[in-house]
Short mmCIF file of C-alpha atoms and ligand atoms in Angstrom, two decimals:
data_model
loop_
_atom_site.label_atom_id
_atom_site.label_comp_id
_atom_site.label_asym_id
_atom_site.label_seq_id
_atom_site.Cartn_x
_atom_site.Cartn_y
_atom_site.Cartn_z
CA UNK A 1 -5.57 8.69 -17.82
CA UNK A 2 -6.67 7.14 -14.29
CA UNK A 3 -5.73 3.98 -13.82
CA UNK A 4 -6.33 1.58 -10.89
CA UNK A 5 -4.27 -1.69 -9.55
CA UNK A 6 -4.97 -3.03 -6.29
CA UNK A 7 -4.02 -6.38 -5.10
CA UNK A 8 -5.21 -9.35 -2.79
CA UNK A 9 -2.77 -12.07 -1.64
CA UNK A 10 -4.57 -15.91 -1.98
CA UNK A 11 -3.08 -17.17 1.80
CA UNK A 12 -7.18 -18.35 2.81
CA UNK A 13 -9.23 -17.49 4.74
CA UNK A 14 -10.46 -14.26 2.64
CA UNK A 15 -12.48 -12.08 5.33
CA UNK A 16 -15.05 -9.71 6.03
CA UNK A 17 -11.89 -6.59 6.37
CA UNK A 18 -11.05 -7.77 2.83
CA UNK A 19 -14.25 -6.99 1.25
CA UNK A 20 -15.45 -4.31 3.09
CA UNK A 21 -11.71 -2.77 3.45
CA UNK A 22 -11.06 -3.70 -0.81
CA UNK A 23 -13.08 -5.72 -3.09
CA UNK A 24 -16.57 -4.05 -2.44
CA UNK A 25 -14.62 -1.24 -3.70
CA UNK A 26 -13.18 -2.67 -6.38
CA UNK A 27 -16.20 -2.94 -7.60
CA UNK A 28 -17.72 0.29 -7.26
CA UNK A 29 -14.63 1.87 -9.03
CA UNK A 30 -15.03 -0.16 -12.65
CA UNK A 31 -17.43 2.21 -13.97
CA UNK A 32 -15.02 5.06 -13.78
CA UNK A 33 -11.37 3.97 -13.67
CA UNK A 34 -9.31 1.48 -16.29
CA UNK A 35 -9.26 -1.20 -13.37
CA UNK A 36 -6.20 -4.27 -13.31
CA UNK A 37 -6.95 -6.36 -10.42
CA UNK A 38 -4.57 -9.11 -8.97
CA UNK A 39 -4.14 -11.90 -6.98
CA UNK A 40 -0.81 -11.51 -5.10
CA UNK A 41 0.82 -15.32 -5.86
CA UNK A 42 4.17 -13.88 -5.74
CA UNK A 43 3.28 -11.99 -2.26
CA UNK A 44 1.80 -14.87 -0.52
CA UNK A 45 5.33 -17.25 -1.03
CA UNK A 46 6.65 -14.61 1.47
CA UNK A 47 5.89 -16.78 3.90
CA UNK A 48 5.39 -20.64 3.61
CA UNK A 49 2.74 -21.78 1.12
CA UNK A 50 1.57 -25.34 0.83
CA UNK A 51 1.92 -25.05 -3.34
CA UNK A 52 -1.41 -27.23 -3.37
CA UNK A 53 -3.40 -24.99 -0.99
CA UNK A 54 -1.57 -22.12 -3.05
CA UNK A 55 -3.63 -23.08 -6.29
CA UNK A 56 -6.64 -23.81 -4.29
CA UNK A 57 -6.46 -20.09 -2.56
CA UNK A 58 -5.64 -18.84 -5.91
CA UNK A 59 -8.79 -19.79 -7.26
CA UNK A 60 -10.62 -18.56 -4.37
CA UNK A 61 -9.50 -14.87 -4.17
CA UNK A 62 -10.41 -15.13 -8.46
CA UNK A 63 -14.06 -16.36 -7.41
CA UNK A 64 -14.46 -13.85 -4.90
CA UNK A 65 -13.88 -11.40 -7.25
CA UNK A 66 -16.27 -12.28 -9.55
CA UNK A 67 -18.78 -13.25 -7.07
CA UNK A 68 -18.48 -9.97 -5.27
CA UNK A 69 -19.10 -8.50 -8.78
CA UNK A 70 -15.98 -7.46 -11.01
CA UNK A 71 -16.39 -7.69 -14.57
CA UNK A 72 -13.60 -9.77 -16.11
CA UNK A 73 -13.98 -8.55 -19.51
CA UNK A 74 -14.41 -4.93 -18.43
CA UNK A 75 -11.58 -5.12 -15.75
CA UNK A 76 -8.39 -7.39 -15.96
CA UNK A 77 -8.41 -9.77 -13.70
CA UNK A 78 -5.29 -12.03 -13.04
CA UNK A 79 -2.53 -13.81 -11.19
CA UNK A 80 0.69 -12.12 -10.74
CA UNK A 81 3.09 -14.42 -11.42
CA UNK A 82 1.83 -15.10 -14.96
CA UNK A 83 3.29 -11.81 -15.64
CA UNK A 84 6.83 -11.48 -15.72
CA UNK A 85 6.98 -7.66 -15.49
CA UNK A 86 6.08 -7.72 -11.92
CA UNK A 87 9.44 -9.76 -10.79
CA UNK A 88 11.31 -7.74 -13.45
CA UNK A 89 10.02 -4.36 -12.03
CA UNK A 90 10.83 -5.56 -8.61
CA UNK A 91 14.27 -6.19 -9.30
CA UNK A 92 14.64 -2.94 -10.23
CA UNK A 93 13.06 -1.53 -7.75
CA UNK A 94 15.59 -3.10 -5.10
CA UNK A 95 17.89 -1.24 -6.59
CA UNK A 96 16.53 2.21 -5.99
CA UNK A 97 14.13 1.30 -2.59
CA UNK A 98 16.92 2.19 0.24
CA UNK A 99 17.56 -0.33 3.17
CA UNK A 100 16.42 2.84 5.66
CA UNK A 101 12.66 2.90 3.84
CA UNK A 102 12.41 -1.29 4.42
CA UNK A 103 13.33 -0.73 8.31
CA UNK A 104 10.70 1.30 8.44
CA UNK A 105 8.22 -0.76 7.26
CA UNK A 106 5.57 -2.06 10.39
CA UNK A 107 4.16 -4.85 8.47
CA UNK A 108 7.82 -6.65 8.43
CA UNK A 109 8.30 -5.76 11.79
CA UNK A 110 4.76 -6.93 12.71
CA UNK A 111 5.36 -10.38 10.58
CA UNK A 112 8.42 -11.45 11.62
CA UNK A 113 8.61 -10.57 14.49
CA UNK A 114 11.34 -11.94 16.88
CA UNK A 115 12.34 -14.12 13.90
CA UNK A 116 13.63 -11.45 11.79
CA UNK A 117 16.65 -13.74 11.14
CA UNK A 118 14.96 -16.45 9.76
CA UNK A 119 12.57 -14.28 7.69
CA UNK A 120 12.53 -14.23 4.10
CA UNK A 121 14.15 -11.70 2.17
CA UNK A 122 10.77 -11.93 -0.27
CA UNK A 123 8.88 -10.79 3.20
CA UNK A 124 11.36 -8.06 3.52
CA UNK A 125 11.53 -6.59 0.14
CA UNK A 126 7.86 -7.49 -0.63
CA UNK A 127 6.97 -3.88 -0.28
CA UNK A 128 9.10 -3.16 -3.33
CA UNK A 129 6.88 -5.72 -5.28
CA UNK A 130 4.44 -3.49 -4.56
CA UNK A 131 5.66 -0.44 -5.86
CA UNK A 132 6.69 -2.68 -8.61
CA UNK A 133 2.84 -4.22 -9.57
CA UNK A 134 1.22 -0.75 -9.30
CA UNK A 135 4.63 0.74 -11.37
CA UNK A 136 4.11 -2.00 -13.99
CA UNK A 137 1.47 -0.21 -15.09
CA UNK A 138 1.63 3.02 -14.22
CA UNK A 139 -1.36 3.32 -12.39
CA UNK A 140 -2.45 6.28 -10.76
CA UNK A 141 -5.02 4.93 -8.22
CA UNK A 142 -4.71 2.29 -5.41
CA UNK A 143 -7.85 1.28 -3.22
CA UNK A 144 -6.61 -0.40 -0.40
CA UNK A 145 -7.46 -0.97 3.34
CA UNK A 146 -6.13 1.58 6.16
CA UNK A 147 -3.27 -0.97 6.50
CA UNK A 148 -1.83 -0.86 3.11
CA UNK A 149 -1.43 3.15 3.71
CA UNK A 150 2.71 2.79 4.52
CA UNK A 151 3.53 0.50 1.78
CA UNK A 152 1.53 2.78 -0.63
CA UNK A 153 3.88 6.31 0.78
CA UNK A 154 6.51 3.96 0.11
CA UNK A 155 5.73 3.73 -3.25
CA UNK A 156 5.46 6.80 -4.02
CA UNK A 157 8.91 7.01 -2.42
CA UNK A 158 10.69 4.54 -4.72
CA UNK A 159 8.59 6.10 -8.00
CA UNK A 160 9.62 9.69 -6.91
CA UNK A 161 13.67 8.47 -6.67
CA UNK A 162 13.15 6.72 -9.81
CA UNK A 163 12.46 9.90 -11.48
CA UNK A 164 14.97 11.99 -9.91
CA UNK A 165 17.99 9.66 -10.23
CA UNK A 166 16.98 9.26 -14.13
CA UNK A 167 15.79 12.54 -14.61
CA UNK A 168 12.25 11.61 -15.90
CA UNK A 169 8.80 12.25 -15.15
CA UNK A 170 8.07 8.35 -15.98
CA UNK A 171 6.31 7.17 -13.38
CA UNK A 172 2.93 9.21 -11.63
CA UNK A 173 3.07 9.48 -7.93
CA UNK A 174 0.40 7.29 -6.79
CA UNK A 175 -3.22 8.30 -4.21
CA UNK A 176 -4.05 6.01 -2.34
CA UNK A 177 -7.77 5.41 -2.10
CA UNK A 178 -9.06 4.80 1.52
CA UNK A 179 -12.93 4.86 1.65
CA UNK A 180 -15.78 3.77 3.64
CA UNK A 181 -16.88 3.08 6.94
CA UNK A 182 -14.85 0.16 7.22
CA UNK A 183 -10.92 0.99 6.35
CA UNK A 184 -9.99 -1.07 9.03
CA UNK A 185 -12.37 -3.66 10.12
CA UNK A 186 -11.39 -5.22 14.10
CA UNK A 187 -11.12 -8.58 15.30
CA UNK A 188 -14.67 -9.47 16.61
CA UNK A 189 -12.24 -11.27 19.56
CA UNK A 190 -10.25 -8.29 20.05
CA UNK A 191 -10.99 -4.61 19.05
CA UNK A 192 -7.99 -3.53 19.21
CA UNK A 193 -6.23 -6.15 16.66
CA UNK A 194 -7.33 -5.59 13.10
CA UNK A 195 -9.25 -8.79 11.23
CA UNK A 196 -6.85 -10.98 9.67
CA UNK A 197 -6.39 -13.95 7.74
CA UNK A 198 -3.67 -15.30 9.90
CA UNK A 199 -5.33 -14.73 13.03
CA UNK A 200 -5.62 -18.38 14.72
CA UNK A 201 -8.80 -17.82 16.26
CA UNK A 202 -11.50 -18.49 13.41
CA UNK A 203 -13.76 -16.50 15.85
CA UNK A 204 -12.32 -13.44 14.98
CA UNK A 205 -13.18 -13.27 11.64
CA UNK A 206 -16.26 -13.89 8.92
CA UNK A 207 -14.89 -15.28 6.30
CA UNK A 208 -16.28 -15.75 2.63
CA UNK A 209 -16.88 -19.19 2.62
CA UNK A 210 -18.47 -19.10 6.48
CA UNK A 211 -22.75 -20.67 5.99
CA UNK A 212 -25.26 -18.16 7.29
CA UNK A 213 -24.94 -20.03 10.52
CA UNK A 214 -21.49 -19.48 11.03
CA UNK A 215 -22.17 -15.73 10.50
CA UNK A 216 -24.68 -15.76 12.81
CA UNK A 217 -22.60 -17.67 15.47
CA UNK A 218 -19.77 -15.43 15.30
CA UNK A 219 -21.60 -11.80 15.68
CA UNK A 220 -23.53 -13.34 18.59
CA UNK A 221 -19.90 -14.31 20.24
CA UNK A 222 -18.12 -11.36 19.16
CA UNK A 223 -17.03 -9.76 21.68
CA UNK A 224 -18.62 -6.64 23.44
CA UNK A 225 -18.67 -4.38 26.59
CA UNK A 226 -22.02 -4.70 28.46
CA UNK A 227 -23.25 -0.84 27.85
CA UNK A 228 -25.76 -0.27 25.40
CA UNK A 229 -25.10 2.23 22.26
CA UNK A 230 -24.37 5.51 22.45
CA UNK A 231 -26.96 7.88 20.37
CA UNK A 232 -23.80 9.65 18.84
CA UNK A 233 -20.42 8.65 17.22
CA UNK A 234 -18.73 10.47 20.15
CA UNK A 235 -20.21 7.52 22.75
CA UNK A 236 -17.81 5.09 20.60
CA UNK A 237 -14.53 6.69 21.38
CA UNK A 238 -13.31 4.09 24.19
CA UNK A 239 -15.73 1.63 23.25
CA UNK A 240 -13.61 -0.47 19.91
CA UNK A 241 -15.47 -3.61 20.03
CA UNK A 242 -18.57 -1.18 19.85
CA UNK A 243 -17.40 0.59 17.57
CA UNK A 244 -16.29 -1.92 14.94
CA UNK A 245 -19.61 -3.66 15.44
CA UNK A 246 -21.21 -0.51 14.39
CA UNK A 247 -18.91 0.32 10.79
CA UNK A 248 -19.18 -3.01 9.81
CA UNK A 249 -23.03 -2.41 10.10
CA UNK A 250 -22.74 0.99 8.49
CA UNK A 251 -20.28 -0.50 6.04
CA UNK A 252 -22.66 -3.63 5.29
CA UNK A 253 -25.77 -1.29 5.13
CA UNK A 254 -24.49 1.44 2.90
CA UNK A 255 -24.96 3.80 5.52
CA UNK A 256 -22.71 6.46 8.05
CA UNK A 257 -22.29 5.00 11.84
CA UNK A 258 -24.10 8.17 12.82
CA UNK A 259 -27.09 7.34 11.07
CA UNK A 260 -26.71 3.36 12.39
CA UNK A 261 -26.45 4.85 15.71
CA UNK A 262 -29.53 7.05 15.33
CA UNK A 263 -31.54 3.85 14.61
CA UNK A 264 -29.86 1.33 17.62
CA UNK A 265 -28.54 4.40 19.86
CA UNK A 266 -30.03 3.36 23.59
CA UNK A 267 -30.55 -0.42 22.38
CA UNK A 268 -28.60 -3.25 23.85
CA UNK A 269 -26.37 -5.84 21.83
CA UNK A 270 -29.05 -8.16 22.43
CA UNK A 271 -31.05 -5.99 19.79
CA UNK A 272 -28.08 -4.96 17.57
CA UNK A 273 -26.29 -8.41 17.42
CA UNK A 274 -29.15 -10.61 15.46
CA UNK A 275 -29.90 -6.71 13.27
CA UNK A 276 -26.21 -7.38 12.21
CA UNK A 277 -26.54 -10.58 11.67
CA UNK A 278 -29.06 -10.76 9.40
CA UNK A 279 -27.59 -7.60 7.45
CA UNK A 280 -24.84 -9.78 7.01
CA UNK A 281 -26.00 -13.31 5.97
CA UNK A 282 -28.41 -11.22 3.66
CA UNK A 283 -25.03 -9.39 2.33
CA UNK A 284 -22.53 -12.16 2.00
CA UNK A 285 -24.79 -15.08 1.38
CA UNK A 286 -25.05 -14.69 -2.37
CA UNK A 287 -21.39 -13.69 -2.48
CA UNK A 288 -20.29 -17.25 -1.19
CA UNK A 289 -23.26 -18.99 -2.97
CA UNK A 290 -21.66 -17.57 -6.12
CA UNK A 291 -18.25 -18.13 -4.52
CA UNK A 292 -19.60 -22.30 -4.59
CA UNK A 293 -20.40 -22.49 -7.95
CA UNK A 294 -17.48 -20.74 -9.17
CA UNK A 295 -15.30 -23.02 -7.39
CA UNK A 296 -16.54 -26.03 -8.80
CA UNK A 297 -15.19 -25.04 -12.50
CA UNK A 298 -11.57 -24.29 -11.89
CA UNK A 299 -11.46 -24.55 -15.65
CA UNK A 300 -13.56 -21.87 -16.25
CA UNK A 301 -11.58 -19.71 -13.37
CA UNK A 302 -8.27 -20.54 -14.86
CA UNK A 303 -9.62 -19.18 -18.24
CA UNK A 304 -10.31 -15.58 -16.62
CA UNK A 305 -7.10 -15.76 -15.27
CA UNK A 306 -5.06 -16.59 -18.38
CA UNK A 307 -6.79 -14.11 -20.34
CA UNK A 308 -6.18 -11.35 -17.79
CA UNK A 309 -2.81 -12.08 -17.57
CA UNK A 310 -2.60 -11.48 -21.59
CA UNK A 311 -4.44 -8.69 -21.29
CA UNK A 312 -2.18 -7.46 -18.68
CA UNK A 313 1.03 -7.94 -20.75
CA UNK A 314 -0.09 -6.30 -23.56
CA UNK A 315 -0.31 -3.23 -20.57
CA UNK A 316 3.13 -4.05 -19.05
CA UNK A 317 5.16 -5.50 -22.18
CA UNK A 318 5.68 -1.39 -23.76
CA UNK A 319 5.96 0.12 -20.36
CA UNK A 320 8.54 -2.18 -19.07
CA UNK A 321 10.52 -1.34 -22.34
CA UNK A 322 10.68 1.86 -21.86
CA UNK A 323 11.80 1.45 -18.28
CA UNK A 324 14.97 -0.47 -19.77
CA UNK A 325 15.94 2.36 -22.06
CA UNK A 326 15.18 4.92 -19.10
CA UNK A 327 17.62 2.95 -16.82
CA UNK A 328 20.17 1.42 -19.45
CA UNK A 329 19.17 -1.81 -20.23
CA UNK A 330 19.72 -3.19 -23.95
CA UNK A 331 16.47 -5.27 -25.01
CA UNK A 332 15.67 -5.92 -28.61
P1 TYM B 1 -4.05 -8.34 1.77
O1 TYM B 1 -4.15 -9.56 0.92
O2 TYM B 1 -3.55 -8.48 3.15
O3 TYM B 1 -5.46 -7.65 1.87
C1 TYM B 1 -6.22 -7.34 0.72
C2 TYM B 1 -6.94 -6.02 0.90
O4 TYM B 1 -7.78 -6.08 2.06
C3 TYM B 1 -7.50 -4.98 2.91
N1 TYM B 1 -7.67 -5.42 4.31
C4 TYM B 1 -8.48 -4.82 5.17
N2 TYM B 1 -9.31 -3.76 5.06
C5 TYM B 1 -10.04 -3.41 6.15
N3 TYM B 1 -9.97 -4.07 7.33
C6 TYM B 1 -9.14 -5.13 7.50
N4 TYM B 1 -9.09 -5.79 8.66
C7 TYM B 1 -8.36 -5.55 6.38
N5 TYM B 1 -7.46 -6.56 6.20
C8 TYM B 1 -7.04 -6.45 4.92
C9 TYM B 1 -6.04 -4.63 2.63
O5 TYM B 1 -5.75 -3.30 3.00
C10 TYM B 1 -5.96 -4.85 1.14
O6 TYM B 1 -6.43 -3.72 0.44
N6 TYM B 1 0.06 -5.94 0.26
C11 TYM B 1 -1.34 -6.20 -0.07
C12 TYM B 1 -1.52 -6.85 -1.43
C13 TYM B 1 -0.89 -6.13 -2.57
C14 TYM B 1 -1.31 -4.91 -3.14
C15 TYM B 1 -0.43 -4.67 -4.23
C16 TYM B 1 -2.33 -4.02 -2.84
C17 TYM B 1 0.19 -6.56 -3.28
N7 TYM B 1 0.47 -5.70 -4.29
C18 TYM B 1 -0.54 -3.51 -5.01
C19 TYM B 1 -2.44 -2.88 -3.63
C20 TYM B 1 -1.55 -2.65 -4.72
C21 TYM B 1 -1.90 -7.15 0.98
O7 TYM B 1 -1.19 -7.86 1.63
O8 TYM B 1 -3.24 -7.21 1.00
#
């Protein structure tokens, strides 16, 4: 059976990388894959949360996925710290993830930074909470965004090991699923820093909650060179701001850069800027109108999440069981 988990940590500012990169896929993938999909609590306390803001963002990654357009009765949609089998998992996990594979890891390195000291140790194992959500169930698929690719090998690292030392075939090894024109979606400051939620600038990113002005403000200010677009894919190659203006058009518009590039190739960004624009306000607008009135029932959210998070147990609750057998642990 083919079964997808993919995850989204609630730390704000939920961006245009996230849906192109993720949740638009999400969505696409319900009609033919058993889909669990999760907000990341337990990933986002990492790092510092405000608990308050923590709730709020909660909610907000939840309405996003509905509003974007997953089916909460036909996929499981839910919070990860309502179930326990995640943690549990995870604890396990550290014990058969090896120090050498965490080292390795560029998101730690690229997080803490010069304070690796005074990181977490949540920020430094998180990768094995991973391995542990997707494990939990034993899903086979994981749609992700380009920069999720090491953490998923990873995975499949720590499964693998798990079924060697125990001498199982328990858990499956794992694909990633990387699609689209937009696996990594730039900066529009900087195209050569990916979009992301913890970038200070709110320039560099379109978030879910930015008005159709906003939109429009930021693709006229993202940045650019001064050349006009090349006819073919080829012309993009030094050009990043260029060409991450371009996939997220291709991305928005359902289409292939080349064939984006066929219509704007030899036009300025004075034409393609307000083209994109518009593609996107008429894209995201209804998502974050949705979004609004979502928002203003947390009740109603809070229901989708507590019934996911049953749902998901029933999932988790036999497979976890077996784990403890597998590895030696008593539970009646
Ligand atoms: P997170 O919350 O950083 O991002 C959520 C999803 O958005 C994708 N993404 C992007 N895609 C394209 N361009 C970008 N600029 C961009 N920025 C983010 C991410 O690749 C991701 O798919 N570790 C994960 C959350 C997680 C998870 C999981 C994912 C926890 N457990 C299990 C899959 C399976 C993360 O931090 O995503």
């Amino acid at each position: 059976m083919n079964r997808i988990f993919s995850g989204v940590q609630p730390t704000g500012n939920l961006h245009l990388g996230n849906y192109l990169g993720a949740i638009r896929n999400f969505v696409g993938l319900q009609n033919d894959y058993e889909c669990i999909y999760c907000v990341v609590d337990l990933h986002a306390i990492t790092v510092w949360q405000d608990p308050k803001e923590l709730v709020g963002n909660t909610r907000e990654v939840t309405a996003a996925f509905l509003a974007a357009g997953i089916d909460p009765k036909g996929s499981i949609i839910f919070n990860q710290s309502q179930v326990s089998a995640h943690a549990q998992l995870a604890w396990i996990f550290n014990c058969v993830s090896r120090l050498g594979w965490l080292n390795r890891m560029t998101q730690f390195k690229e997080k803490a930074g010069k304070h690796r000291e005074t990181a977490s140790v949540g920020l430094y194992a998180y990768p094995n909470l991973m391995a542990a959500d997707i494990m939990a169930y034993k899903a086979t698929h994981v749609p992700v965004g380009e920069d999720q690719k090491q953490h998923l090998e990873l995975t499949r690292d720590i499964a693998q090991k798990f079924n060697t030392d125990f001498g199982v075939e328990f858990f499956p090894i794992v694909e990633p699923l990387i699609f689209g024109e937009a696996t990594r979606v730039m900066s529009l400051r900087d195209g050569s820093k990916k979009m992301s939620k913890s970038d200070p600038s709110d320039q560099s990113r379109i978030t879910f909650t930015d008005t159709a002005d906003e939109i429009s403000k930021k693709i006229r200010r993202a940045k650019t060179d001064p050349e006009e677009l090349p006819s073919e894919t080829d012309g993009l190659k030094e050009r990043p701001e260029a060409a991450n203006l371009v996939g997220i058009y291709a991305a928005l518009s359902g289409q292939t850069s080349a064939d984006v590039l066929q219509e704007f190739g030899g036009r300025g960004f004075g034409d393609f800027k307000p083209a994109l624009a518009d593609l996107a306000i008429e894209k995201l607008a209804p998502i974050s109108d949705e979004m609004r009135k979502l928002m203003a029932d947390p009740g109603h959210i809070d229901a989708v999440l507590a019934d996911g998070a049953e749902r998901a147990r029933a999932l988790t609750d036999p497979i976890l069981r077996e784990i403890h057998e597998i590895v030696g642990l008593i539970s009646s």
